[in-house]
PDB file of C-alpha atoms and ligand atoms in Angstrom:
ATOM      1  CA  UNK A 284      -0.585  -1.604  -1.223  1.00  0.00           C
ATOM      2  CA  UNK A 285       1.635   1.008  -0.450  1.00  0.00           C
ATOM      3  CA  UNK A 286       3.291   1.943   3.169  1.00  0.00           C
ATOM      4  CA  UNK A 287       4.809   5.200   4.425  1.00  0.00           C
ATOM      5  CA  UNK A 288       6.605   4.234   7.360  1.00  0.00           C
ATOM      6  CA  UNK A 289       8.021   7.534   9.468  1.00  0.00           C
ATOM      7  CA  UNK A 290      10.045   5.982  12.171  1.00  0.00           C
ATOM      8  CA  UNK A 291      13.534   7.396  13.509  1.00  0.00           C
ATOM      9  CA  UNK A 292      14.953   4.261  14.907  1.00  0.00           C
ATOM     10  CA  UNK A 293      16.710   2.849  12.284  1.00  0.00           C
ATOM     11  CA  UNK A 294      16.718  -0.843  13.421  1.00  0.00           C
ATOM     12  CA  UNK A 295      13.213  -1.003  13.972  1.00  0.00           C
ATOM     13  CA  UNK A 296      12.288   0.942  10.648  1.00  0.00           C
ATOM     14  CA  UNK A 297      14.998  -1.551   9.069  1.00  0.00           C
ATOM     15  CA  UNK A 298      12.936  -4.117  10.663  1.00  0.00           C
ATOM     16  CA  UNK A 299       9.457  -3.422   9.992  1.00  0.00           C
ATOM     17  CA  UNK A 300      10.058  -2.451   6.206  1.00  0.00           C
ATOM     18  CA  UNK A 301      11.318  -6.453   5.741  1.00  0.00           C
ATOM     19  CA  UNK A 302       8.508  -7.696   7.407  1.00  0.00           C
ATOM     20  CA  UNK A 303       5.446  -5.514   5.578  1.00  0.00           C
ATOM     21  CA  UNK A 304       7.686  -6.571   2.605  1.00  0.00           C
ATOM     22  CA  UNK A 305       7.473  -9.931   2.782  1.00  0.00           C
ATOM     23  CA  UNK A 306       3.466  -9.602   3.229  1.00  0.00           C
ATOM     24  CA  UNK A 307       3.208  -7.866  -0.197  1.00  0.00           C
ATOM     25  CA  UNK A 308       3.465  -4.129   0.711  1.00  0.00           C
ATOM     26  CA  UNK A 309       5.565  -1.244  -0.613  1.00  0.00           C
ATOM     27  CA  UNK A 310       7.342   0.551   2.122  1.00  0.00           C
ATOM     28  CA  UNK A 311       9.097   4.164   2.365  1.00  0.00           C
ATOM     29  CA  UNK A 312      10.808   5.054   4.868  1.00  0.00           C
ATOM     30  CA  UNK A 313      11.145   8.567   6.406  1.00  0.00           C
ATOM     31  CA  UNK A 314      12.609   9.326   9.980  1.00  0.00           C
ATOM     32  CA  UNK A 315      11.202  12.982  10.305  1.00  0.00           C
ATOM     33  CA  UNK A 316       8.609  14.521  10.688  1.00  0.00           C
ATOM     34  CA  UNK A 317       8.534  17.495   8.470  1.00  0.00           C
ATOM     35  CA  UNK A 318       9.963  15.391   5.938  1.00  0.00           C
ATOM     36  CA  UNK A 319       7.546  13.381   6.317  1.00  0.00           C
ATOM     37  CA  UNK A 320       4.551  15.511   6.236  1.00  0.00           C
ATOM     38  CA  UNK A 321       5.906  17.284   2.859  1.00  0.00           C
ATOM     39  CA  UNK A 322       6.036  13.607   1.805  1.00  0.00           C
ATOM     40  CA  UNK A 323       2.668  13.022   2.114  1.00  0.00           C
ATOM     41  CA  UNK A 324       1.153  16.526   1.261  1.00  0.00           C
ATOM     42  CA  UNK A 325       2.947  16.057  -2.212  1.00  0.00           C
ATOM     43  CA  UNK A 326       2.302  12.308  -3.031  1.00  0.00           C
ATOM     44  CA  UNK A 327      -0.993  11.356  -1.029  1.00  0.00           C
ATOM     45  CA  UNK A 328      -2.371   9.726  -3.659  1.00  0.00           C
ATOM     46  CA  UNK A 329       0.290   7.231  -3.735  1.00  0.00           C
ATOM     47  CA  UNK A 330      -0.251   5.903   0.261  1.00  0.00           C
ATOM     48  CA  UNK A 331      -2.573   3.132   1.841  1.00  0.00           C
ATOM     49  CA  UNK A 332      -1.487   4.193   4.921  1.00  0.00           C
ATOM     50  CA  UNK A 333       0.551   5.600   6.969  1.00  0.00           C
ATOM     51  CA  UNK A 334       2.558   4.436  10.359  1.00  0.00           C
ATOM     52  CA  UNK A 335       3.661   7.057  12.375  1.00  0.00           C
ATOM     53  CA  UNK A 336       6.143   7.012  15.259  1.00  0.00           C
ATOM     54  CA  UNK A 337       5.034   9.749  17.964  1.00  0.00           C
ATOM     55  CA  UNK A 338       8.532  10.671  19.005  1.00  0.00           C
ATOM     56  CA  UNK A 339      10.523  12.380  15.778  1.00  0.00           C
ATOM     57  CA  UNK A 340      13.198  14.427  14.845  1.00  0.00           C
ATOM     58  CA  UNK A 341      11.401  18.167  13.764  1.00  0.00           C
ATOM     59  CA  UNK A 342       8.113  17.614  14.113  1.00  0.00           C
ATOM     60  CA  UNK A 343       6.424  15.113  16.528  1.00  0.00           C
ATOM     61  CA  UNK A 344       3.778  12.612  15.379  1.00  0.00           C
ATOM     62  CA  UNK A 345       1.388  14.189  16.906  1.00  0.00           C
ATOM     63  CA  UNK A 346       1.653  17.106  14.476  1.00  0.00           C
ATOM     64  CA  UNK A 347       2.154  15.398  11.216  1.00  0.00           C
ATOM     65  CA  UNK A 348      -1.150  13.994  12.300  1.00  0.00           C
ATOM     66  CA  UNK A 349      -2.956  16.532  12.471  1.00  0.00           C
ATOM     67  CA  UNK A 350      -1.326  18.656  10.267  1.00  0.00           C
ATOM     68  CA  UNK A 351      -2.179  15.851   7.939  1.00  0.00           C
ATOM     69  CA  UNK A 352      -5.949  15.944   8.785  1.00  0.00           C
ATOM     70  CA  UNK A 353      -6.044  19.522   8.169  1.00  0.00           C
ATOM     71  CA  UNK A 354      -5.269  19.300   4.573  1.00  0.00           C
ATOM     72  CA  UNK A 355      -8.190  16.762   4.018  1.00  0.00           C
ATOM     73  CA  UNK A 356      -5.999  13.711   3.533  1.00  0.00           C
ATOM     74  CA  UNK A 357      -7.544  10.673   4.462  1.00  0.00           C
ATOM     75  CA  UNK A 358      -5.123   7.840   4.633  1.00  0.00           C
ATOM     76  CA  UNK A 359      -5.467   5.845   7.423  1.00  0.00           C
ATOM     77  CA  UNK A 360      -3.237   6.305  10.323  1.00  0.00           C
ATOM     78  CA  UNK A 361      -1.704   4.349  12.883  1.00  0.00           C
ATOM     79  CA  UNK A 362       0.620   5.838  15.104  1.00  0.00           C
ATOM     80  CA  UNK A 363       3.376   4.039  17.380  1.00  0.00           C
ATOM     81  CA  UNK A 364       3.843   4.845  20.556  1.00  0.00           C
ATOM     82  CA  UNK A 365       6.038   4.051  23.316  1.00  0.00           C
ATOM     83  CA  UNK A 366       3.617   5.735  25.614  1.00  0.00           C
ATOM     84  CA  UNK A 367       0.414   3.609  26.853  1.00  0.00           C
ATOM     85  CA  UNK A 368      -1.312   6.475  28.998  1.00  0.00           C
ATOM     86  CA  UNK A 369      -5.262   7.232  28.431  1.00  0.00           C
ATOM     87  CA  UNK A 370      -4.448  11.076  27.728  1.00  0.00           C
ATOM     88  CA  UNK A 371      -2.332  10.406  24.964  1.00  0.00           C
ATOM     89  CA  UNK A 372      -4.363   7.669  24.024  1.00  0.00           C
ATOM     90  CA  UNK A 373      -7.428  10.580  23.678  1.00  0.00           C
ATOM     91  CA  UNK A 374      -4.830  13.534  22.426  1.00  0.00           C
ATOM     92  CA  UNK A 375      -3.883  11.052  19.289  1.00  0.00           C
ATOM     93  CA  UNK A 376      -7.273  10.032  18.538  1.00  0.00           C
ATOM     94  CA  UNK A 377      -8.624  14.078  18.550  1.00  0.00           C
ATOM     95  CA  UNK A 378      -5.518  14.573  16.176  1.00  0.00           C
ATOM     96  CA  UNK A 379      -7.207  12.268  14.113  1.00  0.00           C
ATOM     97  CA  UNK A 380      -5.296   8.837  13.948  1.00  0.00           C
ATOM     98  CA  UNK A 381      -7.670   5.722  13.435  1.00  0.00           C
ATOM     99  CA  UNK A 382      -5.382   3.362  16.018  1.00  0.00           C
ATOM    100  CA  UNK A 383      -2.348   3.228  17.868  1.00  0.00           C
ATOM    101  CA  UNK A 384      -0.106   0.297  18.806  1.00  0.00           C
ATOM    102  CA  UNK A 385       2.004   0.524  21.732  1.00  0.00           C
ATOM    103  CA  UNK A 386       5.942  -0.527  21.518  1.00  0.00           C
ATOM    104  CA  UNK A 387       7.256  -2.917  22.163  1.00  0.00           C
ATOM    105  CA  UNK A 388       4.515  -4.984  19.780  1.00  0.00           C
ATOM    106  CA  UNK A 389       4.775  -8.211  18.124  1.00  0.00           C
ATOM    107  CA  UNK A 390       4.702  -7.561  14.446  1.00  0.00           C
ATOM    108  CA  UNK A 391       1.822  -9.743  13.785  1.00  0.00           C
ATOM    109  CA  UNK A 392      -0.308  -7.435  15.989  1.00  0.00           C
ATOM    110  CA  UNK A 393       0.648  -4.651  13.263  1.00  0.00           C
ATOM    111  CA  UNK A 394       0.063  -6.627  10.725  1.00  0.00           C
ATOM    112  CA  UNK A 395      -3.707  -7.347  11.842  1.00  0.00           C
ATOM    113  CA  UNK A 396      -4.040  -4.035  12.629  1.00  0.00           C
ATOM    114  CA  UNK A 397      -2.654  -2.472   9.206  1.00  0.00           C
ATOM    115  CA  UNK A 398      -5.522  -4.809   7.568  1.00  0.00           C
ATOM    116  CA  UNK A 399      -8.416  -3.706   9.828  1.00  0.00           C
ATOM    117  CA  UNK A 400      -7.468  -0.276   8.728  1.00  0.00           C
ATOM    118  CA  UNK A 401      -6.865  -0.895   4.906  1.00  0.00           C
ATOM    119  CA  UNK A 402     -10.541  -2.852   4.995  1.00  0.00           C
ATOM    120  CA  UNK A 403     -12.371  -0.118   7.177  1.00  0.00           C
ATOM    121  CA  UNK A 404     -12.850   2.268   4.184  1.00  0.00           C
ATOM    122  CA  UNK A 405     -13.924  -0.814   1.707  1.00  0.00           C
ATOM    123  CA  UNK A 406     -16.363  -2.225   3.964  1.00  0.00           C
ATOM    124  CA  UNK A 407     -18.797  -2.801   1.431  1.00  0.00           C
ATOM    125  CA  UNK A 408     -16.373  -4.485  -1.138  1.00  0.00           C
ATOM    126  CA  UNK A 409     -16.394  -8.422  -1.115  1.00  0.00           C
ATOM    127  CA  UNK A 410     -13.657  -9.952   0.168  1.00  0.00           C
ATOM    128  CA  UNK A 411     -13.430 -11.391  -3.314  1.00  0.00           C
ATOM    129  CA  UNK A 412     -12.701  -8.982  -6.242  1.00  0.00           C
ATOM    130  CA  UNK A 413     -14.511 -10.618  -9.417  1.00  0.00           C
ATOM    131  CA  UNK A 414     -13.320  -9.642 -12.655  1.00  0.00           C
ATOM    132  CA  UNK A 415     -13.550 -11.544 -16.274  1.00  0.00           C
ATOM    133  CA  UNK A 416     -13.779 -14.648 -14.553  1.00  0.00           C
ATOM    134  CA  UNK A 417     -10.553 -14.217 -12.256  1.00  0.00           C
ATOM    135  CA  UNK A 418     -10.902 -13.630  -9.009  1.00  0.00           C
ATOM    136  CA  UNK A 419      -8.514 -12.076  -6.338  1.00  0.00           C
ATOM    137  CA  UNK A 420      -8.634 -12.532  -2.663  1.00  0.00           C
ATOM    138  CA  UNK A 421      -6.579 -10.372  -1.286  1.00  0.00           C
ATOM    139  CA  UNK A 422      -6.252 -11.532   2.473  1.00  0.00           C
ATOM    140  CA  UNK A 423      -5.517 -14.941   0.870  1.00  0.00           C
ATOM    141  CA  UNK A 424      -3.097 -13.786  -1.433  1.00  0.00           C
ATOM    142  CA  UNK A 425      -4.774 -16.073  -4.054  1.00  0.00           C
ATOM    143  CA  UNK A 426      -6.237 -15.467  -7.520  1.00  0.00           C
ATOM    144  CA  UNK A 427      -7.842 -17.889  -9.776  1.00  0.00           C
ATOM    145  CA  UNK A 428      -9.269 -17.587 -13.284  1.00  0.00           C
ATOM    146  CA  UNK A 429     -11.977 -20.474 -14.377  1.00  0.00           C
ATOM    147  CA  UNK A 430     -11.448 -21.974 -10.907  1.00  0.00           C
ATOM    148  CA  UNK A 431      -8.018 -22.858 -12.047  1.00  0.00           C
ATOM    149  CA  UNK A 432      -5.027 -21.043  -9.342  1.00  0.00           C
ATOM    150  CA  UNK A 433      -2.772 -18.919 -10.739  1.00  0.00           C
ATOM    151  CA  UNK A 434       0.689 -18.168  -8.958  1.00  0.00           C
ATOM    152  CA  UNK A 435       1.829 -14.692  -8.997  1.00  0.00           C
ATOM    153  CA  UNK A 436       4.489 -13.378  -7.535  1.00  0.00           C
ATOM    154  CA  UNK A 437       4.283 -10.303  -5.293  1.00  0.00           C
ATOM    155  CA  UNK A 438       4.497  -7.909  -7.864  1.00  0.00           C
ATOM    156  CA  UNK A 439       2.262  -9.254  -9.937  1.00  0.00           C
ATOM    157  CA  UNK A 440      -0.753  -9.956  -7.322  1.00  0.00           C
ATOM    158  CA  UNK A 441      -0.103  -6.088  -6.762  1.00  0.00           C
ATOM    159  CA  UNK A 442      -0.330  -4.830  -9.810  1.00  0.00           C
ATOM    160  CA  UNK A 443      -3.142  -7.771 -10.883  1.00  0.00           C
ATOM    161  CA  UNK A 444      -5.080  -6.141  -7.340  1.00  0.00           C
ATOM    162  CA  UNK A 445      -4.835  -2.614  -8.710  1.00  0.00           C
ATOM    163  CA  UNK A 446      -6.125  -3.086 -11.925  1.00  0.00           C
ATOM    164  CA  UNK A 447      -8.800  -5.254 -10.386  1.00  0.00           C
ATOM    165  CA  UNK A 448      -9.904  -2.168  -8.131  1.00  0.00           C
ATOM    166  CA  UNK A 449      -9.874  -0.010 -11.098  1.00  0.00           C
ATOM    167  CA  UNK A 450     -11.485  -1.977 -13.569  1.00  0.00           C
ATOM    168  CA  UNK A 451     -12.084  -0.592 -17.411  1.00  0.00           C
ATOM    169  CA  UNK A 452      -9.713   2.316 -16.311  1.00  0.00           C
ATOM    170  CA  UNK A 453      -7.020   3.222 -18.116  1.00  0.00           C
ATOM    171  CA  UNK A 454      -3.939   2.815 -15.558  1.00  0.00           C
ATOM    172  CA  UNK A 455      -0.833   4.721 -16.588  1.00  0.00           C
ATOM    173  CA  UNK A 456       2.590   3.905 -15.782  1.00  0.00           C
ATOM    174  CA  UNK A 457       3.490   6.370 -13.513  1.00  0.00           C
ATOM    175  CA  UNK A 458       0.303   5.612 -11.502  1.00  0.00           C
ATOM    176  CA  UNK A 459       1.405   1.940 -11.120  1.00  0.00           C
ATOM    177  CA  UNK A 460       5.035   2.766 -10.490  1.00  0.00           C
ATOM    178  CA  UNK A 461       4.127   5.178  -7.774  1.00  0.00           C
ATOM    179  CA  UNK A 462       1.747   2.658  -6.310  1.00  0.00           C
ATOM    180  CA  UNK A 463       3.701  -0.770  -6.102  1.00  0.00           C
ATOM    181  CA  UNK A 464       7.585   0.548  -6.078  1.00  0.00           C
ATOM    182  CA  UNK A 465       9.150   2.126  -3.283  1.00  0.00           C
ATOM    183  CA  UNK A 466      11.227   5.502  -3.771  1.00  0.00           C
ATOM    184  CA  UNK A 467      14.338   4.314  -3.290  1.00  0.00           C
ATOM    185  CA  UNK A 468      13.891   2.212  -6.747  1.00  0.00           C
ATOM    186  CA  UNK A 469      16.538   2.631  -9.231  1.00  0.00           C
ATOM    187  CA  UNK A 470      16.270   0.233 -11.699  1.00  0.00           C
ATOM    188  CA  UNK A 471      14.951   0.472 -15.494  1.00  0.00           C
ATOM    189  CA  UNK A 472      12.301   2.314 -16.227  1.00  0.00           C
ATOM    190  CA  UNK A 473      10.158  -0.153 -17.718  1.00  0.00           C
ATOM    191  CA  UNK A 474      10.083  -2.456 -15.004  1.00  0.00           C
ATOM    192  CA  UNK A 475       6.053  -2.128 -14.885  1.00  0.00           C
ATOM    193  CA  UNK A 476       5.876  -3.428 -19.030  1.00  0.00           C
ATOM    194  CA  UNK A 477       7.990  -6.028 -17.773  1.00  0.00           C
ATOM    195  CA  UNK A 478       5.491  -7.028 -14.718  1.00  0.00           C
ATOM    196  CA  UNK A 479       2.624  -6.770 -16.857  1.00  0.00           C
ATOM    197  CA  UNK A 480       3.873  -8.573 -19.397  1.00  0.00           C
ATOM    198  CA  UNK A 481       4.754 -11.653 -17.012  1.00  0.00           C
ATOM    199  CA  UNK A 482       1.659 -11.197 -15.542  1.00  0.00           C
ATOM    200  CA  UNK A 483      -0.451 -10.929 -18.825  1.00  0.00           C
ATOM    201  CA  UNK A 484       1.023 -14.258 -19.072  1.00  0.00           C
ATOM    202  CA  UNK A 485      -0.074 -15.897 -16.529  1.00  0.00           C
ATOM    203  CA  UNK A 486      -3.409 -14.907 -16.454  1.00  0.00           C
ATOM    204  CA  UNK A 487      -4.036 -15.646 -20.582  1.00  0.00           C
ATOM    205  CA  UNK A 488      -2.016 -19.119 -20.393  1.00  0.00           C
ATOM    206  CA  UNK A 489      -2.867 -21.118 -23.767  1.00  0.00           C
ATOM    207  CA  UNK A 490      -5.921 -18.897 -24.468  1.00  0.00           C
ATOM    208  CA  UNK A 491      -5.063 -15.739 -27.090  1.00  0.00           C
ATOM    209  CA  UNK A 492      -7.859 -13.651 -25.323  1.00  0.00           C
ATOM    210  CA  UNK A 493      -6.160 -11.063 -23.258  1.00  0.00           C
ATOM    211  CA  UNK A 494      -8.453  -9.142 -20.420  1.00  0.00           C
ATOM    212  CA  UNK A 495      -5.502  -6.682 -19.725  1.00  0.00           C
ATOM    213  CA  UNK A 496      -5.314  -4.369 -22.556  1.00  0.00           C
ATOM    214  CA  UNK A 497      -2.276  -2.293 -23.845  1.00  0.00           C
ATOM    215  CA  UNK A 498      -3.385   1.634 -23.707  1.00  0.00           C
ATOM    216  CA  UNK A 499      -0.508   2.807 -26.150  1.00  0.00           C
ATOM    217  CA  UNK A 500       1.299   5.660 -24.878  1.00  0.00           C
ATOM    218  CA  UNK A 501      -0.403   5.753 -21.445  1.00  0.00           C
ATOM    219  CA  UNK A 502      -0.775   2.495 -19.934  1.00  0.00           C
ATOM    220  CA  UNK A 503      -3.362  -0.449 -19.297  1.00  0.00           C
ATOM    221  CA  UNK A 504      -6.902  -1.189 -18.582  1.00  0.00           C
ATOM    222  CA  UNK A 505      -8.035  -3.929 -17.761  1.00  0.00           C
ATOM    223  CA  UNK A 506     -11.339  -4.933 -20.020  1.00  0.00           C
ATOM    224  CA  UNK A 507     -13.451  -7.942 -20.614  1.00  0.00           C
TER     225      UNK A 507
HETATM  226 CA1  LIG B 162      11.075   7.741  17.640  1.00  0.00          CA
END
């Protein structure tokens, strides 16, 4: 899962980027607004969701928002705030945020909320995602194939989640690079073969039968 953060103060940005980190997401990290909002109008397919400070350099959150909402994008988004008053409460709902969280707020609040939001849209998906005999649970952080638990790192329970939500698709490179790197990342360009490979791995173990599938050229899919 993939985070745009837009958030001017650099400590807390700093701050909340380690934490989302450490619970499996991606995070970029934009302190303006207009910035921002060309961000997302250019790469919207690669965001879960977006959390957006209200008060920004060049454009305020309230903006982006709805600026945002008027190009059809639907990402979920939760706005900070350091403001708790029922107006602005109403003004950022009409602008079309799904929820707000009011600083100062205790990063497990954000957390909870950030899943509420990223399981709104999926109602109607199990909380288990079934595949080939391996199953995922995301909220868990777990997978298991034949019963049997299979440790993944974070990397590899992201990229095992998005093949798993795109099953028998063919899942290029870019797609996954976009989805589970942030843009700051520098480092070879192969990095996803690398992940895949490890993760093939795991999930195979002594068994030759492989349920992710090399797409040459493009990608992977994952297949039965
Ligand atoms: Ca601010």
């Amino acid at each position: 899962m993939k985070v745009l953060l837009v958030e001017d103060e650099q400590k807390l940005a700093q701050a909340l980027s380690k934490g989302l980190n450490l619970e499996g997401y991606t995070v970029d990290v934009i302190p303006d607004g207009k910035k921002a909002l060309t961000r997302i109008s250019l790469h919207r397919s690669d965001y879960d969701i977006i959390i957006l400070d209200l008060m920004l350099p060049s454009m305020d959150g309230f903006e982006v928002c709805k600026e945002v909402r008027a190009m059809n994008i639907t990402i979920p988004i939760l706005v900070l705030t350091a403001r708790a008053e029922t107006d602005t409460k109403v003004k950022l709902l009409l602008a079309g945020a799904d929820d707000y969280l009011v600083k100062p707020f205790s990063f497990a609040e954000l957390n909870a909320r950030i899943r509420a939001l990223l399981r709104r849209p999926s109602e109607t998906l199990p909380e288990t995602l079934e595949f080939g005999g391996i199953e995922l649970n995301p909220s868990k952080r777990k997978v298991t194939r034949a019963g049997k638990e299979i440790p993944l790192t974070l990397k590899e329970f992201g990229l095992l989640e998005y093949f798993m939500r795109h099953p028998n698709q063919v899942v290029n490179r870019e797609d996954l690079l976009n989805h589970l790197w942030d843009f700051n990342y520098v480092g070879f360009s192969n990095v996803v073969d690398v992940h895949v490979k490890n993760l093939r791995r795991k999930l195979d173990g002594e068994n030759g039968d492989s349920v992710l599938e090399t797409v040459r050229g493009i990608g992977y899919r994952l297949a039965e």
